[in-house]
mmCIF file of C-alpha atoms and ligand atoms in Angstrom:
data_model
loop_
_atom_site.group_PDB
_atom_site.id
_atom_site.type_symbol
_atom_site.label_atom_id
_atom_site.label_comp_id
_atom_site.label_asym_id
_atom_site.label_seq_id
_atom_site.Cartn_x
_atom_site.Cartn_y
_atom_site.Cartn_z
ATOM 1 C CA MET A 5 -9.500 9.566 12.946
ATOM 2 C CA SER A 6 -12.954 10.275 12.781
ATOM 3 C CA ASP A 7 -15.073 10.153 9.257
ATOM 4 C CA ASN A 8 -18.956 8.686 8.360
ATOM 5 C CA LYS A 9 -18.592 4.821 8.917
ATOM 6 C CA GLN A 10 -21.127 4.093 5.760
ATOM 7 C CA SER A 11 -18.126 5.231 3.413
ATOM 8 C CA ILE A 12 -15.904 3.354 5.126
ATOM 9 C CA LEU A 13 -14.549 -0.030 3.181
ATOM 10 C CA LEU A 14 -11.320 -0.502 5.524
ATOM 11 C CA ASP A 15 -10.695 0.510 8.761
ATOM 12 C CA VAL A 16 -7.957 -1.049 10.448
ATOM 13 C CA ARG A 17 -6.845 -0.114 14.182
ATOM 14 C CA ASN A 18 -3.490 -0.569 16.191
ATOM 15 C CA LEU A 19 -2.323 -3.454 13.858
ATOM 16 C CA LYS A 20 0.820 -5.054 14.800
ATOM 17 C CA LYS A 21 2.883 -7.412 12.938
ATOM 18 C CA PHE A 22 6.251 -8.629 14.862
ATOM 19 C CA PHE A 23 8.381 -11.289 13.630
ATOM 20 C CA PRO A 24 10.422 -13.500 16.190
ATOM 21 C CA ILE A 25 14.273 -13.167 16.346
ATOM 22 C CA GLN A 26 15.313 -17.118 17.390
ATOM 23 C CA ARG A 27 18.672 -17.604 17.899
ATOM 24 C CA GLY A 28 20.677 -21.147 19.157
ATOM 25 C CA LEU A 29 20.088 -25.021 18.950
ATOM 26 C CA LEU A 30 17.197 -24.443 20.814
ATOM 27 C CA ARG A 31 15.552 -21.648 18.509
ATOM 28 C CA GLN A 32 14.983 -19.359 21.297
ATOM 29 C CA THR A 33 13.344 -15.942 20.578
ATOM 30 C CA VAL A 34 15.974 -13.413 21.929
ATOM 31 C CA GLY A 35 13.553 -10.607 20.394
ATOM 32 C CA TYR A 36 11.130 -9.523 17.919
ATOM 33 C CA VAL A 37 11.240 -7.482 14.497
ATOM 34 C CA LYS A 38 8.560 -5.085 14.750
ATOM 35 C CA ALA A 39 7.791 -4.799 11.150
ATOM 36 C CA VAL A 40 4.317 -3.115 11.768
ATOM 37 C CA ASP A 41 3.927 -1.573 15.601
ATOM 38 C CA GLY A 42 0.454 0.081 15.927
ATOM 39 C CA VAL A 43 -0.613 0.889 12.417
ATOM 40 C CA SER A 44 -4.274 2.760 12.131
ATOM 41 C CA PHE A 45 -5.908 4.264 9.192
ATOM 42 C CA PHE A 46 -9.450 3.569 6.888
ATOM 43 C CA VAL A 47 -9.516 3.889 3.642
ATOM 44 C CA ARG A 48 -13.250 5.029 2.294
ATOM 45 C CA ASP A 49 -15.221 3.348 -0.411
ATOM 46 C CA GLY A 50 -13.804 3.922 -3.927
ATOM 47 C CA GLU A 51 -10.854 6.254 -2.866
ATOM 48 C CA THR A 52 -7.494 5.310 -3.340
ATOM 49 C CA LEU A 53 -5.267 5.649 -0.477
ATOM 50 C CA GLY A 54 -1.512 5.885 -0.670
ATOM 51 C CA LEU A 55 0.830 4.269 1.799
ATOM 52 C CA VAL A 56 4.690 5.458 1.375
ATOM 53 C CA GLY A 57 7.627 4.935 2.979
ATOM 54 C CA GLU A 58 11.191 4.055 2.287
ATOM 55 C CA SER A 59 11.918 0.041 2.215
ATOM 56 C CA GLY A 60 12.090 -1.891 5.448
ATOM 57 C CA CYS A 61 9.384 0.579 6.921
ATOM 58 C CA GLY A 62 6.693 -1.844 7.032
ATOM 59 C CA LYS A 63 4.380 -0.784 4.179
ATOM 60 C CA THR A 64 4.225 -4.306 2.424
ATOM 61 C CA THR A 65 4.137 -6.271 5.445
ATOM 62 C CA THR A 66 0.780 -3.980 6.737
ATOM 63 C CA GLY A 67 -0.882 -4.999 3.168
ATOM 64 C CA ARG A 68 -0.164 -8.739 3.835
ATOM 65 C CA THR A 69 -1.591 -8.617 6.792
ATOM 66 C CA ILE A 70 -4.317 -6.739 5.772
ATOM 67 C CA LEU A 71 -4.915 -9.672 3.444
ATOM 68 C CA ARG A 72 -4.523 -11.995 6.199
ATOM 69 C CA ALA A 73 -1.747 -13.534 3.790
ATOM 70 C CA ILE A 74 0.102 -13.424 6.989
ATOM 71 C CA ASP A 75 -1.314 -13.168 10.278
ATOM 72 C CA ALA A 76 -1.217 -10.350 12.574
ATOM 73 C CA THR A 77 0.020 -10.386 16.004
ATOM 74 C CA ASP A 78 -2.377 -7.738 17.350
ATOM 75 C CA GLY A 79 -5.027 -5.448 15.836
ATOM 76 C CA GLU A 80 -8.095 -5.150 14.151
ATOM 77 C CA VAL A 81 -8.549 -5.174 10.406
ATOM 78 C CA TRP A 82 -12.502 -3.997 10.144
ATOM 79 C CA PHE A 83 -13.779 -4.722 6.474
ATOM 80 C CA ARG A 84 -17.590 -3.819 5.275
ATOM 81 C CA GLN A 85 -19.925 -6.697 4.177
ATOM 82 C CA GLY A 86 -23.129 -5.108 3.626
ATOM 83 C CA GLU A 87 -24.156 -2.930 6.336
ATOM 84 C CA ASN A 88 -21.492 -4.969 8.756
ATOM 85 C CA MET A 89 -18.087 -4.123 9.420
ATOM 86 C CA ILE A 90 -16.224 -7.488 9.855
ATOM 87 C CA ASN A 91 -12.713 -8.052 11.810
ATOM 88 C CA VAL A 92 -10.850 -10.155 9.182
ATOM 89 C CA ALA A 93 -7.936 -10.706 11.390
ATOM 90 C CA GLU A 94 -10.134 -12.815 13.592
ATOM 91 C CA LEU A 95 -11.989 -15.263 10.796
ATOM 92 C CA SER A 96 -10.944 -18.661 10.615
ATOM 93 C CA ARG A 97 -9.472 -20.119 7.626
ATOM 94 C CA ARG A 98 -12.741 -21.208 6.233
ATOM 95 C CA GLN A 99 -14.745 -17.997 7.121
ATOM 96 C CA LEU A 100 -12.134 -16.281 5.153
ATOM 97 C CA LYS A 101 -12.236 -17.757 1.826
ATOM 98 C CA PRO A 102 -15.645 -15.657 0.598
ATOM 99 C CA LEU A 103 -13.889 -12.540 1.603
ATOM 100 C CA ARG A 104 -10.883 -13.374 -0.346
ATOM 101 C CA ARG A 105 -12.655 -12.527 -3.096
ATOM 102 C CA GLU A 106 -13.329 -9.016 -1.912
ATOM 103 C CA MET A 107 -9.727 -8.637 -1.439
ATOM 104 C CA GLN A 108 -6.735 -8.861 -4.074
ATOM 105 C CA ILE A 109 -3.391 -7.864 -4.601
ATOM 106 C CA ILE A 110 -1.551 -6.555 -7.495
ATOM 107 C CA PHE A 111 2.298 -7.851 -7.124
ATOM 108 C CA GLN A 112 5.438 -5.718 -7.462
ATOM 109 C CA ASP A 113 7.238 -7.730 -9.754
ATOM 110 C CA PRO A 114 5.241 -9.332 -13.077
ATOM 111 C CA PHE A 115 8.428 -11.499 -13.726
ATOM 112 C CA SER A 116 8.632 -13.157 -10.652
ATOM 113 C CA SER A 117 4.743 -13.416 -9.553
ATOM 114 C CA LEU A 118 3.480 -15.138 -12.606
ATOM 115 C CA ASN A 119 4.056 -18.681 -13.171
ATOM 116 C CA PRO A 120 6.173 -19.097 -15.972
ATOM 117 C CA ARG A 121 4.576 -22.558 -17.113
ATOM 118 C CA MET A 122 1.411 -21.157 -17.284
ATOM 119 C CA THR A 123 -0.841 -19.730 -19.839
ATOM 120 C CA VAL A 124 -2.129 -16.786 -19.747
ATOM 121 C CA MET A 125 -5.909 -18.308 -19.670
ATOM 122 C CA ASP A 126 -4.717 -20.223 -16.892
ATOM 123 C CA ILE A 127 -3.201 -17.553 -15.151
ATOM 124 C CA VAL A 128 -6.269 -15.781 -15.428
ATOM 125 C CA SER A 129 -8.815 -18.035 -15.051
ATOM 126 C CA GLU A 130 -7.023 -19.535 -12.146
ATOM 127 C CA PRO A 131 -8.704 -17.321 -9.233
ATOM 128 C CA LEU A 132 -12.077 -18.546 -11.176
ATOM 129 C CA SER A 133 -11.947 -21.957 -10.994
ATOM 130 C CA ILE A 134 -10.942 -21.989 -7.488
ATOM 131 C CA HIS A 135 -13.744 -20.364 -6.226
ATOM 132 C CA GLY A 136 -16.184 -21.942 -8.729
ATOM 133 C CA MET A 137 -17.415 -19.378 -10.083
ATOM 134 C CA ALA A 138 -17.297 -20.095 -13.983
ATOM 135 C CA LYS A 139 -16.472 -23.059 -16.197
ATOM 136 C CA GLY A 140 -16.077 -23.806 -20.195
ATOM 137 C CA LYS A 141 -16.956 -21.019 -22.077
ATOM 138 C CA GLN A 142 -18.226 -18.852 -19.723
ATOM 139 C CA LEU A 143 -15.089 -19.046 -17.815
ATOM 140 C CA LYS A 144 -13.009 -18.311 -21.778
ATOM 141 C CA ASP A 145 -15.200 -15.342 -22.150
ATOM 142 C CA GLN A 146 -15.009 -13.942 -18.838
ATOM 143 C CA VAL A 147 -11.424 -14.004 -19.060
ATOM 144 C CA CYS A 148 -11.409 -12.505 -22.825
ATOM 145 C CA GLU A 149 -13.848 -9.844 -21.219
ATOM 146 C CA LEU A 150 -10.405 -9.133 -18.192
ATOM 147 C CA LEU A 151 -7.690 -9.117 -21.047
ATOM 148 C CA GLU A 152 -9.480 -6.380 -22.815
ATOM 149 C CA ALA A 153 -10.411 -4.614 -19.613
ATOM 150 C CA VAL A 154 -6.390 -4.291 -19.110
ATOM 151 C CA GLY A 155 -5.976 -3.660 -22.663
ATOM 152 C CA LEU A 156 -4.863 -7.147 -24.134
ATOM 153 C CA LYS A 157 -6.101 -9.298 -27.105
ATOM 154 C CA SER A 158 -8.141 -12.273 -26.171
ATOM 155 C CA GLN A 159 -5.466 -13.829 -28.770
ATOM 156 C CA HIS A 160 -3.039 -13.186 -26.220
ATOM 157 C CA MET A 161 -4.652 -15.967 -23.843
ATOM 158 C CA ASN A 162 -2.623 -18.550 -25.134
ATOM 159 C CA ARG A 163 0.708 -17.554 -24.652
ATOM 160 C CA TYR A 164 3.182 -17.802 -21.947
ATOM 161 C CA PRO A 165 4.570 -14.930 -19.460
ATOM 162 C CA TYR A 166 7.861 -14.982 -21.124
ATOM 163 C CA ALA A 167 6.249 -13.402 -24.358
ATOM 164 C CA PHE A 168 5.300 -10.125 -22.633
ATOM 165 C CA SER A 169 6.759 -7.140 -21.805
ATOM 166 C CA GLY A 170 6.857 -6.080 -18.108
ATOM 167 C CA GLY A 171 3.991 -3.481 -18.827
ATOM 168 C CA GLN A 172 1.987 -6.337 -20.605
ATOM 169 C CA ARG A 173 2.765 -8.827 -17.816
ATOM 170 C CA GLN A 174 1.932 -6.266 -15.037
ATOM 171 C CA ARG A 175 -1.672 -5.951 -17.077
ATOM 172 C CA ILE A 176 -1.773 -9.427 -17.062
ATOM 173 C CA GLY A 177 -1.390 -9.461 -13.045
ATOM 174 C CA ILE A 178 -3.908 -7.211 -13.057
ATOM 175 C CA ALA A 179 -6.514 -8.698 -15.179
ATOM 176 C CA ARG A 180 -5.931 -11.777 -12.391
ATOM 177 C CA ALA A 181 -6.725 -9.353 -9.427
ATOM 178 C CA LEU A 182 -9.499 -8.229 -11.651
ATOM 179 C CA ALA A 183 -11.444 -11.632 -11.899
ATOM 180 C CA LEU A 184 -12.825 -12.105 -8.996
ATOM 181 C CA ARG A 185 -14.846 -8.718 -9.102
ATOM 182 C CA PRO A 186 -12.843 -7.679 -5.720
ATOM 183 C CA ARG A 187 -13.806 -4.225 -3.775
ATOM 184 C CA LEU A 188 -10.450 -3.523 -2.612
ATOM 185 C CA ILE A 189 -7.183 -4.114 -4.262
ATOM 186 C CA VAL A 190 -3.778 -4.022 -2.170
ATOM 187 C CA ALA A 191 -1.278 -2.638 -5.222
ATOM 188 C CA ASP A 192 2.143 -3.353 -3.422
ATOM 189 C CA GLU A 193 4.508 -1.320 -5.491
ATOM 190 C CA PRO A 194 2.927 -2.034 -8.785
ATOM 191 C CA VAL A 195 4.322 0.049 -11.383
ATOM 192 C CA SER A 196 8.610 -0.007 -9.561
ATOM 193 C CA ALA A 197 9.633 -3.087 -11.624
ATOM 194 C CA LEU A 198 8.800 -1.224 -14.765
ATOM 195 C CA ASP A 199 10.534 1.752 -16.990
ATOM 196 C CA VAL A 200 9.102 5.119 -16.206
ATOM 197 C CA SER A 201 7.797 5.289 -19.325
ATOM 198 C CA ILE A 202 5.735 2.358 -18.756
ATOM 199 C CA GLN A 203 4.740 3.365 -15.118
ATOM 200 C CA ALA A 204 1.974 6.076 -16.147
ATOM 201 C CA GLN A 205 0.498 3.793 -18.746
ATOM 202 C CA VAL A 206 -0.031 1.157 -16.112
ATOM 203 C CA ILE A 207 -1.127 4.165 -13.131
ATOM 204 C CA ASN A 208 -3.535 5.087 -16.153
ATOM 205 C CA LEU A 209 -5.489 2.286 -16.247
ATOM 206 C CA LEU A 210 -5.212 1.457 -12.769
ATOM 207 C CA GLU A 211 -7.362 4.716 -12.430
ATOM 208 C CA ASP A 212 -9.841 3.854 -15.347
ATOM 209 C CA LEU A 213 -9.855 0.313 -14.000
ATOM 210 C CA GLN A 214 -11.056 1.863 -10.211
ATOM 211 C CA ALA A 215 -13.809 4.043 -12.452
ATOM 212 C CA GLU A 216 -15.169 1.162 -14.425
ATOM 213 C CA PHE A 217 -15.224 -1.664 -11.798
ATOM 214 C CA GLY A 218 -16.176 0.609 -8.542
ATOM 215 C CA LEU A 219 -12.403 0.117 -6.628
ATOM 216 C CA THR A 220 -10.783 1.067 -3.833
ATOM 217 C CA TYR A 221 -7.099 0.763 -3.470
ATOM 218 C CA LEU A 222 -4.330 0.611 -1.226
ATOM 219 C CA PHE A 223 -1.905 1.813 -2.749
ATOM 220 C CA ILE A 224 1.837 1.129 -1.808
ATOM 221 C CA ALA A 225 4.737 3.138 -3.096
ATOM 222 C CA HIS A 226 8.477 4.252 -1.499
ATOM 223 C CA ASP A 227 8.359 7.461 -2.925
ATOM 224 C CA LEU A 228 5.992 9.980 -3.159
ATOM 225 C CA SER A 229 6.088 10.694 -6.828
ATOM 226 C CA VAL A 230 4.284 7.536 -8.007
ATOM 227 C CA VAL A 231 1.380 8.126 -5.531
ATOM 228 C CA GLU A 232 1.170 11.946 -6.344
ATOM 229 C CA HIS A 233 -2.004 11.973 -9.128
ATOM 230 C CA ILE A 234 -3.558 8.641 -8.305
ATOM 231 C CA SER A 235 -3.716 9.020 -4.614
ATOM 232 C CA ASP A 236 -6.648 10.822 -2.547
ATOM 233 C CA ARG A 237 -4.961 10.537 0.558
ATOM 234 C CA VAL A 238 -1.466 9.994 1.425
ATOM 235 C CA ALA A 239 -0.368 7.957 4.675
ATOM 236 C CA VAL A 240 3.801 8.218 5.355
ATOM 237 C CA MET A 241 5.521 5.398 7.287
ATOM 238 C CA TYR A 242 8.323 4.946 8.922
ATOM 239 C CA LEU A 243 9.931 2.204 10.642
ATOM 240 C CA GLY A 244 6.465 0.743 11.481
ATOM 241 C CA ALA A 245 4.041 2.991 12.120
ATOM 242 C CA ILE A 246 2.653 6.145 10.266
ATOM 243 C CA VAL A 247 3.810 9.396 10.560
ATOM 244 C CA GLU A 248 1.323 11.775 8.567
ATOM 245 C CA LEU A 249 -1.316 10.980 6.516
ATOM 246 C CA ALA A 250 -3.834 13.839 4.924
ATOM 247 C CA THR A 251 -5.453 14.668 1.511
ATOM 248 C CA SER A 252 -2.929 13.983 -1.170
ATOM 249 C CA THR A 253 -2.923 17.753 -2.184
ATOM 250 C CA GLU A 254 -2.942 19.021 1.612
ATOM 251 C CA LEU A 255 0.360 16.493 2.254
ATOM 252 C CA TYR A 256 2.197 17.779 -0.819
ATOM 253 C CA LYS A 257 1.697 21.355 -0.350
ATOM 254 C CA ASN A 258 1.727 21.813 3.377
ATOM 255 C CA PRO A 259 4.036 19.043 4.887
ATOM 256 C CA LEU A 260 3.823 18.803 8.557
ATOM 257 C CA HIS A 261 6.272 15.665 9.787
ATOM 258 C CA PRO A 262 10.101 16.652 8.541
ATOM 259 C CA TYR A 263 10.466 12.694 7.210
ATOM 260 C CA THR A 264 7.736 13.898 4.616
ATOM 261 C CA GLU A 265 9.397 16.898 3.630
ATOM 262 C CA ALA A 266 12.500 15.225 2.995
ATOM 263 C CA LEU A 267 10.540 12.484 1.126
ATOM 264 C CA LEU A 268 8.878 15.333 -1.128
ATOM 265 C CA SER A 269 12.231 16.806 -1.772
ATOM 266 C CA ALA A 270 13.144 13.910 -4.031
ATOM 267 C CA VAL A 271 10.083 14.234 -5.988
ATOM 268 C CA PRO A 272 11.403 15.152 -9.593
ATOM 269 C CA LYS A 273 10.394 18.266 -10.909
ATOM 270 C CA ASP A 274 7.947 18.489 -14.172
ATOM 271 C CA GLU A 275 10.171 20.654 -16.018
ATOM 272 C CA PRO A 276 12.956 18.940 -17.294
ATOM 273 C CA GLY A 277 16.395 20.024 -16.105
ATOM 274 C CA GLN A 278 15.323 21.463 -13.321
ATOM 275 C CA THR A 279 15.950 20.339 -9.902
ATOM 276 C CA ARG A 280 14.782 20.786 -5.946
ATOM 277 C CA GLU A 281 17.115 21.123 -3.060
ATOM 278 C CA ARG A 282 17.093 17.620 -1.308
ATOM 279 C CA ILE A 283 17.075 17.326 2.052
ATOM 280 C CA LEU A 284 19.567 13.922 2.540
ATOM 281 C CA LEU A 285 18.643 11.965 5.158
ATOM 282 C CA GLU A 286 21.559 10.809 7.324
ATOM 283 C CA GLY A 287 22.388 7.743 8.149
ATOM 284 C CA ASP A 288 20.053 4.443 7.366
ATOM 285 C CA VAL A 289 17.080 3.249 9.045
ATOM 286 C CA PRO A 290 17.667 1.760 12.370
ATOM 287 C CA SER A 291 16.801 -1.236 12.714
ATOM 288 C CA PRO A 292 12.918 -2.710 13.795
ATOM 289 C CA SER A 293 14.031 -5.014 16.710
ATOM 290 C CA ASN A 294 15.623 -2.279 17.867
ATOM 291 C CA PRO A 295 13.752 1.072 17.408
ATOM 292 C CA PRO A 296 15.291 4.290 18.950
ATOM 293 C CA PRO A 297 13.556 5.688 21.852
ATOM 294 C CA GLY A 298 10.995 8.822 21.507
ATOM 295 C CA CYS A 299 10.491 9.568 18.593
ATOM 296 C CA LYS A 300 11.562 6.661 16.466
ATOM 297 C CA PHE A 301 12.715 9.296 13.383
ATOM 298 C CA HIS A 302 14.949 11.433 15.766
ATOM 299 C CA PRO A 303 18.181 10.062 14.528
ATOM 300 C CA ARG A 304 18.051 11.157 10.956
ATOM 301 C CA CYS A 305 15.529 14.395 12.021
ATOM 302 C CA ARG A 306 17.095 17.797 11.140
ATOM 303 C CA TYR A 307 14.678 19.438 13.638
ATOM 304 C CA VAL A 308 15.537 17.053 16.748
ATOM 305 C CA GLU A 309 15.331 18.824 20.376
ATOM 306 C CA ASP A 310 15.769 16.861 23.458
ATOM 307 C CA ILE A 311 11.922 15.573 24.139
ATOM 308 C CA CYS A 312 11.938 13.772 20.562
ATOM 309 C CA ARG A 313 14.828 11.624 22.165
ATOM 310 C CA THR A 314 12.827 11.047 24.760
ATOM 311 C CA ALA A 315 9.150 11.178 24.471
ATOM 312 C CA VAL A 316 6.903 9.272 21.719
ATOM 313 C CA PRO A 317 5.197 12.104 19.718
ATOM 314 C CA GLU A 318 1.319 12.223 19.885
ATOM 315 C CA TRP A 319 -0.536 11.110 16.601
ATOM 316 C CA ARG A 320 -3.143 14.111 16.567
ATOM 317 C CA GLU A 321 -5.192 16.294 13.684
ATOM 318 C CA LEU A 322 -4.024 19.304 12.975
ATOM 319 C CA GLY A 323 -6.131 20.483 10.320
ATOM 320 C CA ASP A 324 -9.401 19.349 8.199
ATOM 321 C CA ASP A 325 -8.071 15.242 8.079
ATOM 322 C CA HIS A 326 -4.596 16.209 8.378
ATOM 323 C CA TRP A 327 -2.960 13.854 10.736
ATOM 324 C CA VAL A 328 0.901 13.695 12.246
ATOM 325 C CA ALA A 329 2.758 12.636 15.246
ATOM 326 C CA CYS A 330 5.415 15.367 15.638
ATOM 327 C CA HIS A 331 6.029 17.330 18.552
ATOM 328 C CA ARG A 332 7.034 20.296 16.599
ATOM 329 C CA ALA A 333 4.446 20.144 14.101
ATOM 330 C CA GLU A 334 2.938 23.204 15.025
ATOM 331 C CA GLU A 335 6.005 25.410 14.771
ATOM 332 C CA LEU A 336 8.294 24.228 11.980
ATOM 333 C CA GLN A 337 7.621 25.806 8.486
ATOM 334 C CA LEU A 338 8.432 22.884 6.184
ATOM 335 C CA ARG A 339 8.641 23.216 2.891
ATOM 336 C CA GLY A 340 6.036 21.392 0.551
ATOM 337 C CA ILE A 341 5.890 21.339 -3.194
ATOM 338 C CA GLN A 342 3.334 22.203 -5.799
ATOM 339 C CA THR A 343 1.635 19.621 -7.655
ATOM 340 C CA THR A 344 -0.050 19.773 -11.367
HETATM 341 FE FE1 SF4 B 405 12.086 15.612 14.294
HETATM 342 FE FE2 SF4 B 405 10.934 15.984 16.916
HETATM 343 FE FE3 SF4 B 405 9.251 16.059 15.115
HETATM 344 FE FE4 SF4 B 405 10.708 13.670 15.362
HETATM 345 S S1 SF4 B 405 9.185 14.442 17.104
HETATM 346 S S2 SF4 B 405 10.067 14.450 13.185
HETATM 347 S S3 SF4 B 405 12.705 14.308 16.030
HETATM 348 S S4 SF4 B 405 11.251 17.599 15.462
#
């Protein structure tokens, strides 16, 4: 992938995260779960990149490895600091601390991610206190501002998480993530645990905050319907690797990978009662400890040919900023969907 380097905030190169499988009394390593197996992409300053795939495909591990919540097995994570790009993957814990302010996470589950014994004031102010950025009245004023920015009220600050609905709790989590004025936010399935009626409100809020605070999002989701409106570009992940990446409009209208086509067929139509012809993928996602040879998607692909079973498809650009890993991408006429 190539682009104007000035506009890139995050550049992930060949990222790998393998978890050892240990057995026996001596805990010998007998194999590896290849959760992330050579992922590369970049995110431009101020854009939203959607990262989509079924559960177990490695998208959450990718997000956490970028943030150094867990350490990478291999690969590089370049993050812009002024004029320079810094490889986050090789920084020591001490060097990492100032950078942590700039990269924050919003968790999937607003019920378990907030400490039930802390008030809203404690939850939202904690990152500011840890980094010594405010105290006393200034700290309280900043928490008030953050709560208002996410649509809550300052009188909420002395309450505990149990007093709030799921959508409100997610707003508290967002206020906490914003406290240090980050540039990059990894939003890890931020609306999956919420009612459908609340999901749109939280996504709208994230869009408003992006404009207000100049944020860049890596937005992780397990289906394409959630990321449709918020993403500038979308990367589709399968079994530890990205199989397709394009602008949101292009990916939905003109998918080039059979897995993307199947995911798109599950996106509900806008008109109530209307359904699409669903492409049902046969079988389960194979184990990342023993992935199939050749194209990892081949056991579930309805377009499989002999070459797919033995040769790994090359990751290549077909069209403007449209990347895919499929042997048959040029010849297949896949079904996209119209987006509004
Ligand atoms: Fe299907 Fe073959 Fe393309 Fe893999 S390379 S997605 S098996 S057509």
